[in-house]
């Protein structure tokens, strides 16, 4: 996985979708093939890469945590991924915990230590700042867990996004009480031709090379990558470390079609 997040058109569409769900206090469904970037976009939207460790391990605070408090205050979002065997009771307890901890962090941003007044002293554990819950891998939810989420949505007026594979919208249509509250459905698609070229240019630069679509060798390389990955973001991210490895082993300077084929031969590429 790349260290730097690449903002694609699909990520911008996801952000617009999540903003609409959050503003409308409704339920949204996001579905798409494995590896297209759904989870990456959700983590980016919730600032979860910054907040996950703090919210999970909940250890001693440090001055640097102020940036995390600010990020959570901006997103007002929690990201939750149920395990394969998560029970409704565990889901409730884990959600309550992460929402409570997120609220404490947001309070720390709004009223830092030393600035608490009698008016703000009662905020802690009494006011909810979380406006959106994103549930990844939501196919794992049992009917009772789904009903629990619907009940929280009704009682607490917290918007909800469920992320999963294609067919998610049909799966949840079997639960009328839940499905009737769905306000938006968003299909997360693989990278298009222009987006793929944009991402490839970033990868070429990371290898201190320049990609020229008008060059025959580069054009062949682009076509090979498009054929192998079919715009799948995760597969693309797995392919480039192998490309770099092939270049180094063979002491090559140019990313050619043969280099890409050799790199792809080391990967297990499933059908998506």
mmCIF file of C-alpha atoms in Angstrom:
data_model
loop_
_atom_site.group_PDB
_atom_site.id
_atom_site.type_symbol
_atom_site.label_atom_id
_atom_site.label_comp_id
_atom_site.label_asym_id
_atom_site.label_seq_id
_atom_site.Cartn_x
_atom_site.Cartn_y
_atom_site.Cartn_z
ATOM 1 C CA UNK A 1 0.000 0.000 0.000
ATOM 2 C CA UNK A 2 1.300 3.447 -0.851
ATOM 3 C CA UNK A 3 2.316 5.692 1.988
ATOM 4 C CA UNK A 4 0.642 8.691 0.357
ATOM 5 C CA UNK A 5 -3.068 8.694 -0.340
ATOM 6 C CA UNK A 6 -4.001 9.302 -3.986
ATOM 7 C CA UNK A 7 -7.187 11.324 -4.388
ATOM 8 C CA UNK A 8 -9.125 9.841 -7.317
ATOM 9 C CA UNK A 9 -12.465 10.770 -8.831
ATOM 10 C CA UNK A 10 -14.047 7.790 -7.088
ATOM 11 C CA UNK A 11 -12.753 9.027 -3.735
ATOM 12 C CA UNK A 12 -14.219 12.478 -4.403
ATOM 13 C CA UNK A 13 -17.534 10.848 -5.311
ATOM 14 C CA UNK A 14 -17.420 8.860 -2.059
ATOM 15 C CA UNK A 15 -16.738 12.051 -0.096
ATOM 16 C CA UNK A 16 -19.720 13.771 -1.717
ATOM 17 C CA UNK A 17 -21.871 10.726 -0.958
ATOM 18 C CA UNK A 18 -20.757 10.594 2.689
ATOM 19 C CA UNK A 19 -21.334 14.343 3.105
ATOM 20 C CA UNK A 20 -24.852 13.974 1.693
ATOM 21 C CA UNK A 21 -25.660 11.074 4.061
ATOM 22 C CA UNK A 22 -24.270 13.010 7.005
ATOM 23 C CA UNK A 23 -26.154 16.215 6.178
ATOM 24 C CA UNK A 24 -29.382 14.342 5.541
ATOM 25 C CA UNK A 25 -29.133 12.237 8.721
ATOM 26 C CA UNK A 26 -30.034 9.209 6.639
ATOM 27 C CA UNK A 27 -28.669 5.748 5.782
ATOM 28 C CA UNK A 28 -26.391 5.161 2.790
ATOM 29 C CA UNK A 29 -25.174 1.982 1.099
ATOM 30 C CA UNK A 30 -21.779 1.901 -0.630
ATOM 31 C CA UNK A 31 -20.927 -1.165 -2.698
ATOM 32 C CA UNK A 32 -18.249 -2.176 -5.171
ATOM 33 C CA UNK A 33 -15.829 -4.987 -6.105
ATOM 34 C CA UNK A 34 -13.034 -5.960 -3.730
ATOM 35 C CA UNK A 35 -9.936 -3.807 -3.978
ATOM 36 C CA UNK A 36 -11.374 -0.724 -5.689
ATOM 37 C CA UNK A 37 -10.690 1.555 -2.699
ATOM 38 C CA UNK A 38 -13.883 1.629 -0.612
ATOM 39 C CA UNK A 39 -12.134 1.052 2.705
ATOM 40 C CA UNK A 40 -9.304 3.448 1.873
ATOM 41 C CA UNK A 41 -11.821 6.195 1.117
ATOM 42 C CA UNK A 42 -13.766 5.481 4.309
ATOM 43 C CA UNK A 43 -10.600 5.599 6.426
ATOM 44 C CA UNK A 44 -9.565 8.845 4.750
ATOM 45 C CA UNK A 45 -12.992 10.421 5.281
ATOM 46 C CA UNK A 46 -13.074 9.435 8.985
ATOM 47 C CA UNK A 47 -9.383 10.405 9.515
ATOM 48 C CA UNK A 48 -9.055 6.868 10.847
ATOM 49 C CA UNK A 49 -5.390 6.417 9.980
ATOM 50 C CA UNK A 50 -4.675 9.213 12.456
ATOM 51 C CA UNK A 51 -7.193 8.223 15.108
ATOM 52 C CA UNK A 52 -7.258 4.421 15.092
ATOM 53 C CA UNK A 53 -4.364 3.720 17.460
ATOM 54 C CA UNK A 54 -5.410 6.353 19.984
ATOM 55 C CA UNK A 55 -9.042 5.202 20.042
ATOM 56 C CA UNK A 56 -8.089 1.518 20.171
ATOM 57 C CA UNK A 57 -5.370 1.473 22.816
ATOM 58 C CA UNK A 58 -6.515 4.554 24.771
ATOM 59 C CA UNK A 59 -3.226 5.070 26.583
ATOM 60 C CA UNK A 60 -1.636 8.148 28.138
ATOM 61 C CA UNK A 61 -2.142 11.414 26.258
ATOM 62 C CA UNK A 62 0.593 13.509 24.672
ATOM 63 C CA UNK A 63 0.719 16.996 23.162
ATOM 64 C CA UNK A 64 0.791 15.549 19.653
ATOM 65 C CA UNK A 65 -2.681 14.060 20.214
ATOM 66 C CA UNK A 66 -4.156 17.533 19.721
ATOM 67 C CA UNK A 67 -3.913 16.974 15.957
ATOM 68 C CA UNK A 68 -5.991 13.829 16.290
ATOM 69 C CA UNK A 69 -8.603 15.639 18.382
ATOM 70 C CA UNK A 70 -8.848 18.312 15.678
ATOM 71 C CA UNK A 71 -9.170 15.707 12.924
ATOM 72 C CA UNK A 72 -11.999 13.908 14.733
ATOM 73 C CA UNK A 73 -13.744 17.205 15.466
ATOM 74 C CA UNK A 74 -13.673 17.914 11.748
ATOM 75 C CA UNK A 75 -14.880 14.505 10.566
ATOM 76 C CA UNK A 76 -17.438 13.796 13.346
ATOM 77 C CA UNK A 77 -17.267 10.219 12.021
ATOM 78 C CA UNK A 78 -16.398 6.790 13.411
ATOM 79 C CA UNK A 79 -15.402 3.777 11.342
ATOM 80 C CA UNK A 80 -16.319 0.318 12.580
ATOM 81 C CA UNK A 81 -15.418 -3.074 11.083
ATOM 82 C CA UNK A 82 -17.226 -6.060 12.634
ATOM 83 C CA UNK A 83 -15.292 -9.289 12.955
ATOM 84 C CA UNK A 84 -16.570 -12.444 11.317
ATOM 85 C CA UNK A 85 -18.024 -13.669 14.628
ATOM 86 C CA UNK A 86 -19.186 -10.327 16.044
ATOM 87 C CA UNK A 87 -22.383 -10.759 18.063
ATOM 88 C CA UNK A 88 -25.009 -8.028 18.375
ATOM 89 C CA UNK A 89 -23.972 -7.534 22.014
ATOM 90 C CA UNK A 90 -20.314 -7.116 21.013
ATOM 91 C CA UNK A 91 -21.277 -4.729 18.214
ATOM 92 C CA UNK A 92 -23.231 -2.556 20.643
ATOM 93 C CA UNK A 93 -20.439 -2.512 23.220
ATOM 94 C CA UNK A 94 -17.697 -1.807 20.680
ATOM 95 C CA UNK A 95 -19.686 0.949 18.989
ATOM 96 C CA UNK A 96 -20.554 2.533 22.338
ATOM 97 C CA UNK A 97 -16.878 2.489 23.283
ATOM 98 C CA UNK A 98 -15.532 4.026 20.082
ATOM 99 C CA UNK A 99 -18.252 6.693 20.012
ATOM 100 C CA UNK A 100 -17.630 7.559 23.672
ATOM 101 C CA UNK A 101 -13.886 7.851 23.115
ATOM 102 C CA UNK A 102 -14.390 9.913 19.970
ATOM 103 C CA UNK A 103 -16.661 12.287 21.883
ATOM 104 C CA UNK A 104 -14.012 12.704 24.582
ATOM 105 C CA UNK A 105 -11.414 13.557 21.926
ATOM 106 C CA UNK A 106 -13.718 16.089 20.306
ATOM 107 C CA UNK A 107 -14.432 17.648 23.703
ATOM 108 C CA UNK A 108 -10.691 17.948 24.272
ATOM 109 C CA UNK A 109 -10.452 19.901 21.016
ATOM 110 C CA UNK A 110 -13.428 22.153 21.750
ATOM 111 C CA UNK A 111 -12.487 22.768 25.403
ATOM 112 C CA UNK A 112 -8.794 21.887 25.964
ATOM 113 C CA UNK A 113 -7.531 21.086 29.453
ATOM 114 C CA UNK A 114 -7.253 24.261 31.495
ATOM 115 C CA UNK A 115 -10.021 25.966 29.563
ATOM 116 C CA UNK A 116 -12.992 24.074 31.001
ATOM 117 C CA UNK A 117 -15.653 26.377 32.441
ATOM 118 C CA UNK A 118 -18.638 25.532 34.654
ATOM 119 C CA UNK A 119 -20.784 25.685 31.504
ATOM 120 C CA UNK A 120 -18.644 23.138 29.641
ATOM 121 C CA UNK A 121 -17.923 20.887 32.620
ATOM 122 C CA UNK A 122 -21.096 18.877 32.043
ATOM 123 C CA UNK A 123 -20.307 18.085 28.405
ATOM 124 C CA UNK A 124 -18.327 14.939 29.108
ATOM 125 C CA UNK A 125 -20.377 11.769 28.544
ATOM 126 C CA UNK A 126 -23.516 13.858 28.053
ATOM 127 C CA UNK A 127 -23.297 15.242 24.543
ATOM 128 C CA UNK A 128 -22.796 13.314 21.325
ATOM 129 C CA UNK A 129 -20.700 14.946 18.603
ATOM 130 C CA UNK A 130 -20.549 11.943 16.273
ATOM 131 C CA UNK A 131 -22.720 12.571 13.222
ATOM 132 C CA UNK A 132 -21.870 9.544 11.057
ATOM 133 C CA UNK A 133 -21.087 5.860 11.630
ATOM 134 C CA UNK A 134 -19.415 3.984 8.750
ATOM 135 C CA UNK A 135 -19.593 0.189 8.955
ATOM 136 C CA UNK A 136 -17.159 -1.653 6.685
ATOM 137 C CA UNK A 137 -17.519 -5.342 5.710
ATOM 138 C CA UNK A 138 -21.215 -4.992 6.478
ATOM 139 C CA UNK A 139 -22.131 -8.321 4.849
ATOM 140 C CA UNK A 140 -20.974 -9.813 8.153
ATOM 141 C CA UNK A 141 -23.885 -8.247 10.020
ATOM 142 C CA UNK A 142 -26.574 -10.583 11.248
ATOM 143 C CA UNK A 143 -30.235 -9.514 11.116
ATOM 144 C CA UNK A 144 -30.246 -8.703 14.835
ATOM 145 C CA UNK A 145 -27.115 -6.546 14.468
ATOM 146 C CA UNK A 146 -28.727 -4.743 11.546
ATOM 147 C CA UNK A 147 -31.813 -4.097 13.664
ATOM 148 C CA UNK A 148 -29.572 -2.760 16.436
ATOM 149 C CA UNK A 149 -28.002 -0.270 14.011
ATOM 150 C CA UNK A 150 -31.439 0.795 12.805
ATOM 151 C CA UNK A 151 -32.534 1.355 16.395
ATOM 152 C CA UNK A 152 -29.461 3.510 17.105
ATOM 153 C CA UNK A 153 -30.144 5.477 13.921
ATOM 154 C CA UNK A 154 -33.737 6.106 15.011
ATOM 155 C CA UNK A 155 -32.948 6.975 18.629
ATOM 156 C CA UNK A 156 -29.722 8.967 18.295
ATOM 157 C CA UNK A 157 -30.226 10.556 14.861
ATOM 158 C CA UNK A 158 -26.730 9.454 13.770
ATOM 159 C CA UNK A 159 -26.323 8.961 10.025
ATOM 160 C CA UNK A 160 -25.129 5.537 8.888
ATOM 161 C CA UNK A 161 -23.152 4.185 5.913
ATOM 162 C CA UNK A 162 -22.795 0.464 5.255
ATOM 163 C CA UNK A 163 -19.960 -0.626 2.932
ATOM 164 C CA UNK A 164 -19.781 -3.968 1.168
ATOM 165 C CA UNK A 165 -19.563 -5.965 -2.039
ATOM 166 C CA UNK A 166 -21.897 -5.681 -5.054
ATOM 167 C CA UNK A 167 -25.314 -7.047 -4.168
ATOM 168 C CA UNK A 168 -25.310 -5.366 -0.768
ATOM 169 C CA UNK A 169 -28.317 -3.267 -1.740
ATOM 170 C CA UNK A 170 -30.251 -6.415 -2.683
ATOM 171 C CA UNK A 171 -29.220 -8.202 0.508
ATOM 172 C CA UNK A 172 -30.578 -5.434 2.726
ATOM 173 C CA UNK A 173 -33.767 -5.074 0.706
ATOM 174 C CA UNK A 174 -34.955 -8.216 2.523
ATOM 175 C CA UNK A 175 -35.216 -6.135 5.714
ATOM 176 C CA UNK A 176 -38.047 -3.639 4.968
ATOM 177 C CA UNK A 177 -37.803 -1.690 8.245
ATOM 178 C CA UNK A 178 -34.127 -1.003 7.597
ATOM 179 C CA UNK A 179 -34.274 -0.617 3.823
ATOM 180 C CA UNK A 180 -37.092 1.942 3.983
ATOM 181 C CA UNK A 181 -34.697 4.302 5.756
ATOM 182 C CA UNK A 182 -31.976 4.107 3.085
ATOM 183 C CA UNK A 183 -31.610 7.488 1.447
ATOM 184 C CA UNK A 184 -28.579 7.016 -0.835
ATOM 185 C CA UNK A 185 -26.828 4.188 -2.643
ATOM 186 C CA UNK A 186 -23.346 4.661 -4.065
ATOM 187 C CA UNK A 187 -21.519 2.310 -6.426
ATOM 188 C CA UNK A 188 -17.731 2.494 -6.041
ATOM 189 C CA UNK A 189 -16.193 1.732 -9.436
ATOM 190 C CA UNK A 190 -12.689 0.664 -10.546
ATOM 191 C CA UNK A 191 -10.318 3.296 -11.925
ATOM 192 C CA UNK A 192 -11.252 4.648 -15.351
ATOM 193 C CA UNK A 193 -8.724 5.204 -18.140
ATOM 194 C CA UNK A 194 -7.868 8.799 -17.199
ATOM 195 C CA UNK A 195 -7.692 7.994 -13.488
ATOM 196 C CA UNK A 196 -5.481 4.999 -14.137
ATOM 197 C CA UNK A 197 -3.093 7.181 -16.119
ATOM 198 C CA UNK A 198 -3.029 9.731 -13.295
ATOM 199 C CA UNK A 199 -2.216 7.044 -10.714
ATOM 200 C CA UNK A 200 0.439 5.490 -12.959
ATOM 201 C CA UNK A 201 2.151 8.844 -13.372
ATOM 202 C CA UNK A 202 2.446 9.034 -9.575
ATOM 203 C CA UNK A 203 3.956 5.560 -9.430
ATOM 204 C CA UNK A 204 6.403 6.327 -12.243
ATOM 205 C CA UNK A 205 7.543 9.440 -10.374
ATOM 206 C CA UNK A 206 7.987 7.419 -7.182
ATOM 207 C CA UNK A 207 10.452 5.294 -9.159
ATOM 208 C CA UNK A 208 12.169 8.507 -10.417
ATOM 209 C CA UNK A 209 10.899 7.916 -13.945
ATOM 210 C CA UNK A 210 8.701 9.860 -16.346
ATOM 211 C CA UNK A 211 5.630 8.346 -17.980
ATOM 212 C CA UNK A 212 4.896 9.489 -21.533
ATOM 213 C CA UNK A 213 1.703 8.004 -23.020
ATOM 214 C CA UNK A 214 2.931 9.038 -26.493
ATOM 215 C CA UNK A 215 6.016 6.872 -26.139
ATOM 216 C CA UNK A 216 5.461 3.392 -27.619
ATOM 217 C CA UNK A 217 7.141 1.533 -24.739
ATOM 218 C CA UNK A 218 5.200 3.475 -22.114
ATOM 219 C CA UNK A 219 1.960 3.033 -24.049
ATOM 220 C CA UNK A 220 2.541 -0.721 -24.087
ATOM 221 C CA UNK A 221 3.234 -0.657 -20.337
ATOM 222 C CA UNK A 222 0.030 1.285 -19.651
ATOM 223 C CA UNK A 223 -1.999 -1.169 -21.729
ATOM 224 C CA UNK A 224 -0.463 -4.147 -19.938
ATOM 225 C CA UNK A 225 -1.213 -2.720 -16.501
ATOM 226 C CA UNK A 226 -4.776 -1.846 -17.524
ATOM 227 C CA UNK A 227 -5.291 -5.394 -18.787
ATOM 228 C CA UNK A 228 -3.813 -7.035 -15.695
ATOM 229 C CA UNK A 229 -5.425 -4.855 -13.015
ATOM 230 C CA UNK A 230 -8.655 -3.815 -14.782
ATOM 231 C CA UNK A 231 -8.533 -0.622 -12.751
ATOM 232 C CA UNK A 232 -8.410 -2.430 -9.400
ATOM 233 C CA UNK A 233 -6.642 -0.066 -7.014
ATOM 234 C CA UNK A 234 -5.481 -2.723 -4.542
ATOM 235 C CA UNK A 235 -4.009 -4.897 -7.289
ATOM 236 C CA UNK A 236 -2.252 -1.869 -8.717
ATOM 237 C CA UNK A 237 -0.697 -1.156 -5.327
ATOM 238 C CA UNK A 238 0.490 -4.761 -5.073
ATOM 239 C CA UNK A 239 1.908 -4.778 -8.590
ATOM 240 C CA UNK A 240 4.307 -1.849 -8.311
ATOM 241 C CA UNK A 241 6.540 -3.209 -5.521
ATOM 242 C CA UNK A 242 7.033 -6.240 -7.750
ATOM 243 C CA UNK A 243 7.823 -4.022 -10.727
ATOM 244 C CA UNK A 244 10.445 -2.232 -8.637
ATOM 245 C CA UNK A 245 11.888 -5.579 -7.549
ATOM 246 C CA UNK A 246 12.157 -6.838 -11.148
ATOM 247 C CA UNK A 247 13.876 -3.621 -12.217
ATOM 248 C CA UNK A 248 16.472 -3.928 -9.448
ATOM 249 C CA UNK A 249 17.163 -7.635 -9.900
ATOM 250 C CA UNK A 250 17.695 -7.243 -13.640
ATOM 251 C CA UNK A 251 19.403 -3.839 -13.386
ATOM 252 C CA UNK A 252 16.900 -2.267 -15.782
ATOM 253 C CA UNK A 253 16.020 1.403 -16.161
ATOM 254 C CA UNK A 254 12.809 1.189 -18.213
ATOM 255 C CA UNK A 255 9.414 -0.194 -17.242
ATOM 256 C CA UNK A 256 8.501 -2.306 -20.227
ATOM 257 C CA UNK A 257 5.720 -4.735 -21.036
ATOM 258 C CA UNK A 258 8.082 -7.646 -20.215
ATOM 259 C CA UNK A 259 8.913 -6.144 -16.807
ATOM 260 C CA UNK A 260 5.221 -5.812 -16.002
ATOM 261 C CA UNK A 261 4.454 -9.370 -17.114
ATOM 262 C CA UNK A 262 7.323 -10.681 -14.974
ATOM 263 C CA UNK A 263 6.075 -8.684 -11.976
ATOM 264 C CA UNK A 264 2.494 -9.847 -12.463
ATOM 265 C CA UNK A 265 3.598 -13.490 -12.645
ATOM 266 C CA UNK A 266 4.545 -13.329 -8.956
ATOM 267 C CA UNK A 267 1.080 -12.190 -7.866
ATOM 268 C CA UNK A 268 -2.039 -14.194 -7.165
ATOM 269 C CA UNK A 269 -4.664 -12.389 -9.219
ATOM 270 C CA UNK A 270 -8.233 -13.404 -8.509
ATOM 271 C CA UNK A 271 -11.350 -12.640 -10.501
ATOM 272 C CA UNK A 272 -13.161 -9.567 -9.220
#
